[in-house]
């Protein structure tokens, strides 16, 4: 048997929460933002109260060479955590946030407060609601109980007195048995602080491959760690300021703002998107596995890791992120996509198309010196239209991007880059593409067909009016154009009822995208099946 890479330990819940609050136990968002529904958090507490197991935690000993972003207090007594949480983040985040009464960041980067209520007579939990908060039968927020843990006796008595007053007003009284049951069940709730949670602590000497493999083998949720997860964790430990920049950029992208932020109408980038753009643009690495090794300081010739090389690569990454997160670059890129006719997020099918087109934008601007924004915009707009309609990045994405990056190494100067773009587009948009491939792609009823979205984008570029209307299609996609229903809808050119009569018997045949045109919703209602 090989050397054992882990130790088995057990933690009391109270000790875990103290470790998080002190900073010794790091919650660096290794998997993703908090995504559990409140009902799942409720069920977690119910399982613990019943004495059921809630699974293992998987921890990774930290080398202690940096700081870590955590969900606990802003200031920690420990500058670097002794362990990082690899599996169990959602559980510990739930327990910490509910018991301490703090908010979490959800997948949309919004603050969310989870309130779990407890019914002391019925010994059950529920997600807190307005009726529960008004009911004297409930403890509407169990964090109140844990805040009064040193005054538990007084808290129980106060709750019983309030409930008794409410009962008396309704002509009822609490029995001695009910008083005793309430006191006992509140104590059971408080005793959750002693609940023991088993954990596997992986040795600090284990590499990321071993950690990922262990995670997959013991994780019951079926979620795999990705290279992006490791890169984001590495940023948390080595240089948290870089991760903060990325996250702030992503948060601002979904907050409506007049100017001065990354907000836009097309794309809400996630941290993994920014990582991919930065590594492809700055390090010419589409495969994040190799990008992660670079950031760990690996020398691919000697196969050894160097702290000096890691510092150098982090300096490069910092410089690269300055360009990737530059608001002028970002909004000029968004304008390129708008100029391709894709003026609404309803027309955006694949995020990778945006991610790697932004990569091309940055490469064209900085590596090939295209400073004329009109030239660069036309070039990148054409590139985006090609990748969107052809689903260029839909399969073997990293392989295709790496091939483009490798081919660009032999390209010199602005003219060389522009020719590279033209050649790539022509290699996709051949005569056979328009006579065979594209018509075949139109034999679909899917509203998410790249061909249909490209057709809509063409309507925008050509200032086409909606069917039977004087209003331009592009105006119906604009912000604020829709009310309770979308301002623009698809209308059957050959009505479904007519097609049924002449032998088209399936919706797939009747709803093919070539049988649709855009129309204002009011006209669509009036026309009906005519």
Coordinates of C-alpha atoms in Angstrom, one line a residue:
X1 CA 0.0 0.0 0.0
X2 CA 1.3 3.5 -0.9
X3 CA 1.7 6.2 1.8
X4 CA -1.7 7.3 3.2
X5 CA -2.5 10.8 2.1
X6 CA -5.0 11.7 4.7
X7 CA -5.9 11.6 8.4
X8 CA -9.3 11.0 9.8
X9 CA -10.5 13.5 12.4
X10 CA -13.8 14.6 14.0
X11 CA -15.0 18.1 14.8
X12 CA -17.7 19.4 17.1
X13 CA -19.8 21.9 15.2
X14 CA -19.0 24.6 17.8
X15 CA -15.3 24.1 17.2
X16 CA -15.7 24.2 13.4
X17 CA -17.5 27.5 13.6
X18 CA -14.8 29.0 15.9
X19 CA -12.1 27.7 13.4
X20 CA -13.9 29.5 10.6
X21 CA -14.4 32.7 12.6
X22 CA -10.7 32.8 13.6
X23 CA -9.5 32.1 10.1
X24 CA -7.8 28.8 10.8
X25 CA -10.3 27.0 8.6
X26 CA -10.6 28.6 5.2
X27 CA -13.7 28.8 3.1
X28 CA -12.2 30.1 -0.2
X29 CA -15.3 29.4 -2.4
X30 CA -13.4 26.5 -4.0
X31 CA -16.4 25.0 -5.7
X32 CA -18.8 27.9 -6.5
X33 CA -21.0 30.6 -4.8
X34 CA -23.6 29.4 -2.4
X35 CA -26.2 27.6 -4.4
X36 CA -28.3 25.6 -1.9
X37 CA -32.0 26.4 -1.6
X38 CA -33.2 27.4 1.8
X39 CA -35.3 24.2 2.0
X40 CA -32.1 22.2 1.7
X41 CA -30.5 24.2 4.5
X42 CA -33.6 23.4 6.6
X43 CA -33.3 19.7 5.9
X44 CA -29.6 19.8 7.0
X45 CA -30.6 21.1 10.4
X46 CA -33.4 18.5 10.6
X47 CA -31.0 15.7 9.9
X48 CA -28.6 16.9 12.6
X49 CA -31.4 17.2 15.2
X50 CA -32.5 13.7 14.4
X51 CA -29.0 12.5 14.9
X52 CA -28.5 11.5 11.2
X53 CA -25.1 11.8 9.6
X54 CA -24.5 14.7 7.2
X55 CA -21.5 13.4 5.4
X56 CA -17.7 13.9 5.6
X57 CA -15.8 17.1 5.2
X58 CA -12.8 17.0 3.0
X59 CA -10.0 19.3 4.1
X60 CA -6.6 20.1 2.6
X61 CA -3.7 21.2 4.8
X62 CA -2.5 24.6 3.7
X63 CA 1.1 25.5 3.2
X64 CA 0.4 28.8 5.0
X65 CA 1.9 31.1 2.4
X66 CA -0.9 33.6 1.9
X67 CA -4.3 34.8 2.9
X68 CA -7.7 33.3 2.2
X69 CA -11.0 34.9 1.5
X70 CA -13.5 33.4 4.0
X71 CA -17.2 33.9 5.0
X72 CA -16.4 34.6 8.6
X73 CA -15.3 37.9 10.1
X74 CA -13.6 40.5 8.0
X75 CA -10.6 40.5 10.3
X76 CA -9.1 37.1 11.3
X77 CA -6.6 36.4 14.1
X78 CA -4.8 34.0 11.6
X79 CA -3.4 35.5 8.4
X80 CA -3.5 32.2 6.7
X81 CA -5.8 29.1 7.2
X82 CA -4.3 25.8 8.4
X83 CA -6.8 24.0 6.2
X84 CA -8.9 24.7 3.1
X85 CA -12.3 23.1 2.7
X86 CA -12.4 21.1 -0.5
X87 CA -15.8 19.3 0.1
X88 CA -18.4 20.5 2.6
X89 CA -18.3 24.2 1.7
X90 CA -22.1 24.4 1.2
X91 CA -22.8 22.6 4.4
X92 CA -20.4 24.7 6.5
X93 CA -21.6 27.9 4.8
X94 CA -25.2 26.9 5.7
X95 CA -24.4 26.2 9.3
X96 CA -22.2 29.2 9.8
X97 CA -24.5 31.7 8.1
X98 CA -27.7 30.4 9.8
X99 CA -26.3 30.1 13.3
X100 CA -24.3 33.3 13.2
X101 CA -27.0 35.2 11.3
X102 CA -24.8 36.4 8.5
X103 CA -25.6 36.8 4.8
X104 CA -24.1 34.8 2.0
X105 CA -23.3 35.6 -1.7
X106 CA -25.5 33.6 -4.0
X107 CA -24.8 32.5 -7.6
X108 CA -26.0 35.8 -8.9
X109 CA -23.5 37.6 -6.6
X110 CA -26.4 39.0 -4.5
X111 CA -26.5 39.1 -0.7
X112 CA -28.9 36.5 0.8
X113 CA -29.9 36.0 4.4
X114 CA -31.1 32.5 5.3
X115 CA -33.5 32.4 8.2
X116 CA -34.4 28.9 9.5
X117 CA -37.3 28.7 12.0
X118 CA -37.9 26.1 14.7
X119 CA -41.2 25.0 16.3
X120 CA -40.3 23.9 19.9
X121 CA -43.6 22.0 20.5
X122 CA -43.5 20.1 17.2
X123 CA -39.7 19.8 17.1
X124 CA -39.5 20.8 13.4
X125 CA -37.7 23.3 11.2
X126 CA -39.1 25.4 8.4
X127 CA -37.8 28.2 6.2
X128 CA -38.9 31.4 7.9
X129 CA -41.8 33.2 6.4
X130 CA -43.8 36.3 7.3
X131 CA -46.6 34.3 8.9
X132 CA -44.0 32.3 10.9
X133 CA -42.4 35.5 12.1
X134 CA -45.7 36.7 13.4
X135 CA -46.6 33.5 15.1
X136 CA -45.7 33.1 18.8
X137 CA -45.5 29.3 18.3
X138 CA -42.3 29.6 16.3
X139 CA -38.7 30.7 16.9
X140 CA -38.6 32.6 13.6
X141 CA -34.8 32.8 13.4
X142 CA -32.7 30.1 15.2
X143 CA -29.7 32.4 15.2
X144 CA -31.4 34.2 18.1
X145 CA -31.2 31.1 20.2
X146 CA -27.5 30.6 19.6
X147 CA -26.8 34.3 20.3
X148 CA -28.3 33.7 23.7
X149 CA -26.6 30.4 24.4
X150 CA -25.0 31.6 27.7
X151 CA -28.5 32.7 28.8
X152 CA -30.4 29.7 27.6
X153 CA -32.5 29.4 30.7
X154 CA -33.7 32.9 30.4
X155 CA -34.4 32.6 26.7
X156 CA -36.5 29.5 27.2
X157 CA -38.5 31.2 30.0
X158 CA -39.1 34.3 27.8
X159 CA -40.3 32.3 24.9
X160 CA -42.7 30.3 27.1
X161 CA -44.1 33.5 28.7
X162 CA -44.7 35.1 25.3
X163 CA -46.4 32.0 24.0
X164 CA -48.5 31.6 27.2
X165 CA -49.7 35.3 26.9
X166 CA -50.7 34.6 23.3
X167 CA -52.5 31.4 24.2
X168 CA -54.4 33.1 27.1
X169 CA -55.6 35.9 24.7
X170 CA -57.1 33.1 22.5
X171 CA -58.7 31.4 25.5
X172 CA -56.1 28.6 25.8
X173 CA -53.4 27.8 28.3
X174 CA -50.1 26.0 28.1
X175 CA -50.0 22.7 30.0
X176 CA -47.1 21.7 32.2
X177 CA -46.2 19.0 29.7
X178 CA -46.0 21.6 26.9
X179 CA -43.8 23.9 28.9
X180 CA -41.5 21.0 29.7
X181 CA -41.5 19.9 26.0
X182 CA -40.6 23.4 24.8
X183 CA -37.8 23.7 27.2
X184 CA -36.4 20.3 26.3
X185 CA -36.6 20.9 22.5
X186 CA -35.0 24.3 22.7
X187 CA -32.2 22.6 24.7
X188 CA -31.9 20.0 21.9
X189 CA -31.5 22.8 19.4
X190 CA -28.8 24.3 21.5
X191 CA -27.1 20.9 21.8
X192 CA -26.4 21.0 18.1
X193 CA -23.2 22.9 19.0
X194 CA -21.9 19.5 20.2
X195 CA -22.9 17.6 17.0
X196 CA -19.8 15.8 15.7
X197 CA -18.9 16.0 12.0
X198 CA -16.2 13.6 10.6
X199 CA -13.6 14.9 8.3
X200 CA -10.7 13.7 6.1
X201 CA -7.7 15.9 6.3
X202 CA -5.4 15.6 3.2
X203 CA -1.7 16.1 3.7
X204 CA -0.3 19.5 2.5
X205 CA 2.3 17.5 0.4
X206 CA -0.5 16.1 -1.8
X207 CA -0.7 17.7 -5.3
X208 CA -3.9 19.0 -6.9
X209 CA -4.3 15.8 -9.0
X210 CA -4.5 13.6 -5.8
X211 CA -6.8 16.1 -4.1
X212 CA -9.2 16.1 -7.1
X213 CA -9.1 12.3 -7.3
X214 CA -9.9 11.9 -3.6
X215 CA -12.7 14.5 -4.0
X216 CA -14.3 12.5 -6.8
X217 CA -14.1 9.2 -5.0
X218 CA -15.6 10.4 -1.7
X219 CA -17.9 13.1 -2.8
X220 CA -21.5 11.8 -2.8
X221 CA -22.9 14.9 -4.7
X222 CA -21.3 13.9 -8.0
X223 CA -19.6 17.3 -8.5
X224 CA -16.2 17.3 -10.0
X225 CA -13.5 19.8 -9.1
X226 CA -12.2 21.6 -12.2
X227 CA -9.0 23.4 -13.0
X228 CA -10.9 26.7 -12.6
X229 CA -11.7 25.7 -9.0
X230 CA -8.0 25.1 -8.3
X231 CA -6.9 28.4 -10.0
X232 CA -9.5 30.4 -8.0
X233 CA -8.4 28.7 -4.8
X234 CA -4.7 29.4 -5.7
X235 CA -5.6 33.1 -6.2
X236 CA -7.3 33.1 -2.8
X237 CA -4.2 31.7 -1.1
X238 CA -1.4 33.5 -3.0
X239 CA -2.9 36.8 -4.0
X240 CA -6.4 37.4 -2.9
X241 CA -6.4 40.9 -4.4
X242 CA -6.5 39.4 -7.9
X243 CA -9.5 37.3 -7.1
X244 CA -11.2 40.3 -5.6
X245 CA -10.7 42.2 -8.8
X246 CA -12.2 39.4 -10.8
X247 CA -15.2 39.0 -8.5
X248 CA -16.0 42.7 -8.3
X249 CA -15.9 42.9 -12.1
X250 CA -18.4 40.0 -12.4
X251 CA -20.6 41.4 -9.7
X252 CA -20.7 44.8 -11.4
X253 CA -21.6 43.2 -14.7
X254 CA -25.1 42.3 -13.5
X255 CA -25.8 45.6 -11.6
X256 CA -27.5 48.2 -13.8
X257 CA -25.4 51.3 -14.0
X258 CA -25.3 54.3 -16.2
X259 CA -21.5 54.2 -16.7
X260 CA -18.2 53.3 -15.1
X261 CA -18.8 49.6 -14.5
X262 CA -18.7 46.3 -16.4
X263 CA -22.5 46.3 -16.7
X264 CA -23.8 45.5 -20.1
X265 CA -27.0 44.1 -21.8
X266 CA -25.4 40.9 -23.2
X267 CA -23.2 39.0 -20.9
X268 CA -22.8 38.4 -17.1
X269 CA -19.3 36.9 -16.9
X270 CA -18.4 34.4 -14.2
X271 CA -15.0 34.2 -12.6
X272 CA -14.2 31.1 -14.6
X273 CA -14.8 33.0 -17.8
X274 CA -12.3 35.7 -16.8
X275 CA -9.8 33.1 -15.9
X276 CA -10.1 31.5 -19.3
X277 CA -9.7 34.8 -21.1
X278 CA -6.7 35.8 -19.0
X279 CA -4.9 32.5 -19.4
X280 CA -5.5 32.2 -23.2
X281 CA -4.7 35.9 -23.8
X282 CA -1.8 36.3 -21.4
X283 CA -0.2 32.8 -21.3
X284 CA -1.4 31.3 -24.7
X285 CA -2.9 28.4 -22.7
X286 CA -6.4 27.3 -23.6
X287 CA -6.1 24.2 -21.5
X288 CA -6.5 25.3 -17.9
X289 CA -4.7 22.2 -16.6
X290 CA -1.4 23.7 -17.9
X291 CA -2.5 27.2 -16.9
X292 CA -2.8 26.0 -13.3
X293 CA 0.6 24.4 -13.4
X294 CA 2.1 27.7 -14.6
X295 CA 0.5 29.6 -11.7
X296 CA 1.9 27.0 -9.3
X297 CA 5.3 27.8 -10.7
X298 CA 6.0 24.7 -12.8
X299 CA 8.9 24.7 -15.2
X300 CA 7.7 22.5 -18.1
X301 CA 11.3 21.7 -19.1
X302 CA 12.6 20.6 -15.7
X303 CA 9.2 19.4 -14.4
X304 CA 10.0 21.2 -11.2
X305 CA 8.2 23.8 -9.2
X306 CA 9.9 27.1 -8.4
X307 CA 8.6 29.8 -6.0
X308 CA 10.4 32.5 -8.1
X309 CA 8.7 31.3 -11.3
X310 CA 5.4 31.3 -9.5
X311 CA 6.0 35.0 -8.5
X312 CA 6.9 35.9 -12.0
X313 CA 3.8 34.2 -13.5
X314 CA 1.6 36.0 -10.9
X315 CA 3.1 39.3 -11.9
X316 CA 2.3 38.5 -15.5
X317 CA -1.2 37.5 -14.5
X318 CA -1.7 40.8 -12.7
X319 CA -0.6 42.7 -15.8
X320 CA -2.9 40.6 -18.0
X321 CA -5.9 41.1 -15.7
X322 CA -5.4 44.9 -15.9
X323 CA -6.1 44.6 -19.6
X324 CA -8.8 41.9 -19.4
X325 CA -10.7 43.9 -16.8
X326 CA -10.1 47.3 -18.4
X327 CA -13.6 48.9 -18.8
X328 CA -12.6 50.6 -22.1
X329 CA -11.5 47.3 -23.6
X330 CA -14.6 45.5 -22.2
X331 CA -17.2 47.9 -23.5
X332 CA -15.4 48.3 -26.9
X333 CA -15.6 44.5 -27.2
X334 CA -19.3 44.5 -26.3
X335 CA -19.8 47.1 -29.0
X336 CA -18.2 44.7 -31.5
X337 CA -20.8 42.1 -30.6
X338 CA -23.6 44.7 -30.9
X339 CA -22.2 45.6 -34.3
X340 CA -22.6 42.0 -35.3
X341 CA -26.4 42.4 -34.7
X342 CA -26.5 40.5 -31.4
X343 CA -28.1 43.4 -29.4
X344 CA -29.9 41.3 -26.8
X345 CA -28.9 38.5 -24.4
X346 CA -31.9 36.7 -26.0
X347 CA -29.7 36.2 -29.1
X348 CA -26.7 34.9 -27.2
X349 CA -26.6 31.1 -27.1
X350 CA -23.1 30.1 -26.0
X351 CA -21.0 32.0 -23.5
X352 CA -17.8 30.5 -24.9
X353 CA -18.4 32.5 -28.1
X354 CA -18.2 35.7 -26.1
X355 CA -15.3 34.5 -23.9
X356 CA -13.0 33.6 -26.8
X357 CA -14.0 36.4 -29.1
X358 CA -12.9 38.8 -26.3
X359 CA -9.7 36.9 -26.3
X360 CA -9.3 37.6 -30.0
X361 CA -10.1 41.2 -29.4
X362 CA -7.4 41.6 -26.8
X363 CA -4.9 39.7 -29.0
X364 CA -5.6 41.9 -32.0
X365 CA -5.3 45.1 -30.0
X366 CA -2.2 44.3 -27.9
X367 CA -0.2 41.7 -29.7
X368 CA -0.8 43.0 -33.3
X369 CA -1.2 46.7 -32.5
X370 CA -4.6 47.3 -34.1
X371 CA -5.2 50.7 -32.6
X372 CA -7.9 51.9 -35.1
X373 CA -11.0 50.9 -33.2
X374 CA -13.1 50.8 -36.4
X375 CA -10.8 48.3 -38.1
X376 CA -10.7 46.2 -35.0
X377 CA -14.4 46.4 -34.4
X378 CA -15.2 45.3 -38.0
X379 CA -12.8 42.4 -37.7
X380 CA -14.0 41.1 -34.3
X381 CA -17.7 41.6 -35.3
X382 CA -17.2 39.4 -38.3
X383 CA -15.4 36.8 -36.2
X384 CA -18.2 36.8 -33.6
X385 CA -20.8 36.3 -36.3
X386 CA -18.9 33.4 -37.7
X387 CA -18.4 31.6 -34.4
X388 CA -22.0 32.2 -33.3
X389 CA -23.7 31.0 -36.5
X390 CA -21.4 28.0 -37.0
X391 CA -21.1 27.0 -33.3
X392 CA -17.4 27.2 -33.8
X393 CA -16.6 26.7 -30.1
X394 CA -19.3 24.1 -29.3
X395 CA -17.2 21.0 -29.5
X396 CA -13.5 20.3 -28.4
X397 CA -13.4 23.9 -27.3
X398 CA -10.0 23.9 -25.6
X399 CA -8.4 22.0 -28.5
X400 CA -9.8 24.5 -31.1
X401 CA -8.8 27.5 -29.1
X402 CA -5.3 26.1 -28.6
X403 CA -5.0 25.4 -32.3
X404 CA -5.9 29.0 -33.1
X405 CA -3.3 30.3 -30.5
X406 CA -0.6 28.0 -31.9
X407 CA -1.3 29.2 -35.5
X408 CA -1.2 32.8 -34.4
X409 CA 2.4 32.4 -33.3
X410 CA 3.5 32.4 -36.9
X411 CA 1.5 35.5 -37.7
X412 CA 3.2 39.0 -37.8
X413 CA 1.7 42.5 -37.8
X414 CA -1.7 44.0 -38.2
X415 CA -2.2 42.8 -41.8
X416 CA -1.2 39.3 -40.8
X417 CA -3.8 39.2 -38.0
X418 CA -6.6 40.5 -40.2
X419 CA -5.7 38.0 -42.9
X420 CA -5.7 35.2 -40.3
X421 CA -9.3 36.2 -39.3
X422 CA -10.4 36.3 -42.9
X423 CA -8.9 32.9 -43.7
X424 CA -10.5 31.3 -40.7
X425 CA -13.9 32.7 -41.6
X426 CA -13.6 31.6 -45.2
X427 CA -12.5 28.1 -44.0
X428 CA -15.9 27.8 -42.2
X429 CA -18.1 29.7 -44.6
X430 CA -17.5 27.7 -47.7
X431 CA -19.9 27.2 -50.6
X432 CA -20.8 23.9 -49.2
X433 CA -21.6 25.5 -45.9
X434 CA -24.3 27.7 -47.4
X435 CA -25.6 25.1 -49.8
X436 CA -25.6 22.1 -47.6
X437 CA -24.6 22.7 -43.9
X438 CA -26.7 25.7 -43.1
X439 CA -29.9 24.4 -44.8
X440 CA -29.5 21.2 -42.9
X441 CA -29.2 23.2 -39.7
X442 CA -32.5 24.9 -40.5
X443 CA -34.4 21.6 -40.4
X444 CA -35.1 22.1 -36.7
X445 CA -37.8 23.4 -34.5
X446 CA -35.4 24.4 -31.7
X447 CA -35.8 28.1 -30.7
X448 CA -32.1 27.9 -29.7
X449 CA -30.7 27.2 -33.1
X450 CA -27.6 29.2 -33.9
X451 CA -29.0 29.7 -37.4
X452 CA -32.2 31.3 -36.1
X453 CA -30.3 33.6 -33.8
X454 CA -28.0 34.6 -36.7
X455 CA -31.1 35.3 -38.9
X456 CA -32.4 37.5 -36.1
X457 CA -29.1 39.3 -35.9
X458 CA -29.2 39.9 -39.7
X459 CA -32.6 41.5 -39.2
X460 CA -31.0 43.9 -36.8
X461 CA -28.1 44.7 -39.2
X462 CA -30.3 45.2 -42.2
X463 CA -32.9 47.4 -40.4
X464 CA -35.7 44.9 -41.2
X465 CA -39.2 45.8 -40.0
X466 CA -41.3 43.4 -38.1
X467 CA -43.9 41.5 -40.2
X468 CA -46.9 43.8 -40.9
X469 CA -45.3 46.6 -38.9
X470 CA -43.4 49.9 -39.3
X471 CA -41.4 49.1 -36.2
X472 CA -37.8 47.9 -36.7
X473 CA -37.1 44.5 -35.2
X474 CA -34.0 45.9 -33.4
X475 CA -36.2 48.4 -31.6
X476 CA -38.4 45.5 -30.3
X477 CA -35.3 43.9 -28.7
X478 CA -34.2 47.1 -26.9
X479 CA -34.2 47.5 -23.1
X480 CA -37.6 48.5 -21.8
X481 CA -39.5 47.5 -24.9
X482 CA -41.4 44.6 -23.3
X483 CA -44.3 44.6 -20.8
X484 CA -46.0 41.6 -19.3
X485 CA -45.1 39.7 -22.5
X486 CA -42.3 40.0 -25.0
X487 CA -42.7 42.9 -27.4
X488 CA -41.7 40.7 -30.3
X489 CA -42.9 37.1 -31.0
X490 CA -42.4 34.5 -33.7
X491 CA -45.3 34.0 -36.1
X492 CA -45.9 31.0 -38.4
X493 CA -45.8 32.1 -42.0
X494 CA -47.7 28.9 -42.9
X495 CA -50.2 28.4 -40.1
X496 CA -50.0 25.2 -38.2
X497 CA -53.7 24.4 -38.9
X498 CA -53.1 24.7 -42.7
X499 CA -49.9 22.6 -42.5
X500 CA -51.8 19.9 -40.7
X501 CA -54.4 19.8 -43.4
X502 CA -51.9 19.2 -46.1
X503 CA -50.1 16.4 -44.3
X504 CA -47.5 17.9 -42.0
X505 CA -48.4 15.9 -38.9
X506 CA -45.7 16.7 -36.3
X507 CA -44.8 19.9 -34.5
X508 CA -41.2 19.4 -35.6
X509 CA -42.3 19.8 -39.2
X510 CA -44.8 22.6 -38.6
X511 CA -42.4 24.6 -36.3
X512 CA -39.3 24.6 -38.3
X513 CA -37.4 27.8 -37.9
X514 CA -37.7 28.7 -41.6
X515 CA -41.4 28.9 -41.1
X516 CA -41.1 31.8 -38.6
X517 CA -40.9 35.5 -38.8
X518 CA -40.8 38.2 -36.1
X519 CA -44.0 40.1 -35.4
X520 CA -45.3 42.4 -32.7
X521 CA -47.2 40.4 -30.1
X522 CA -50.4 42.4 -30.6
X523 CA -50.4 41.7 -34.3
X524 CA -49.6 38.0 -33.6
X525 CA -52.8 37.8 -31.4
X526 CA -54.9 39.5 -34.0
X527 CA -53.7 37.3 -36.9
X528 CA -54.1 34.1 -34.9
X529 CA -54.4 31.1 -37.4
X530 CA -55.1 33.2 -40.5

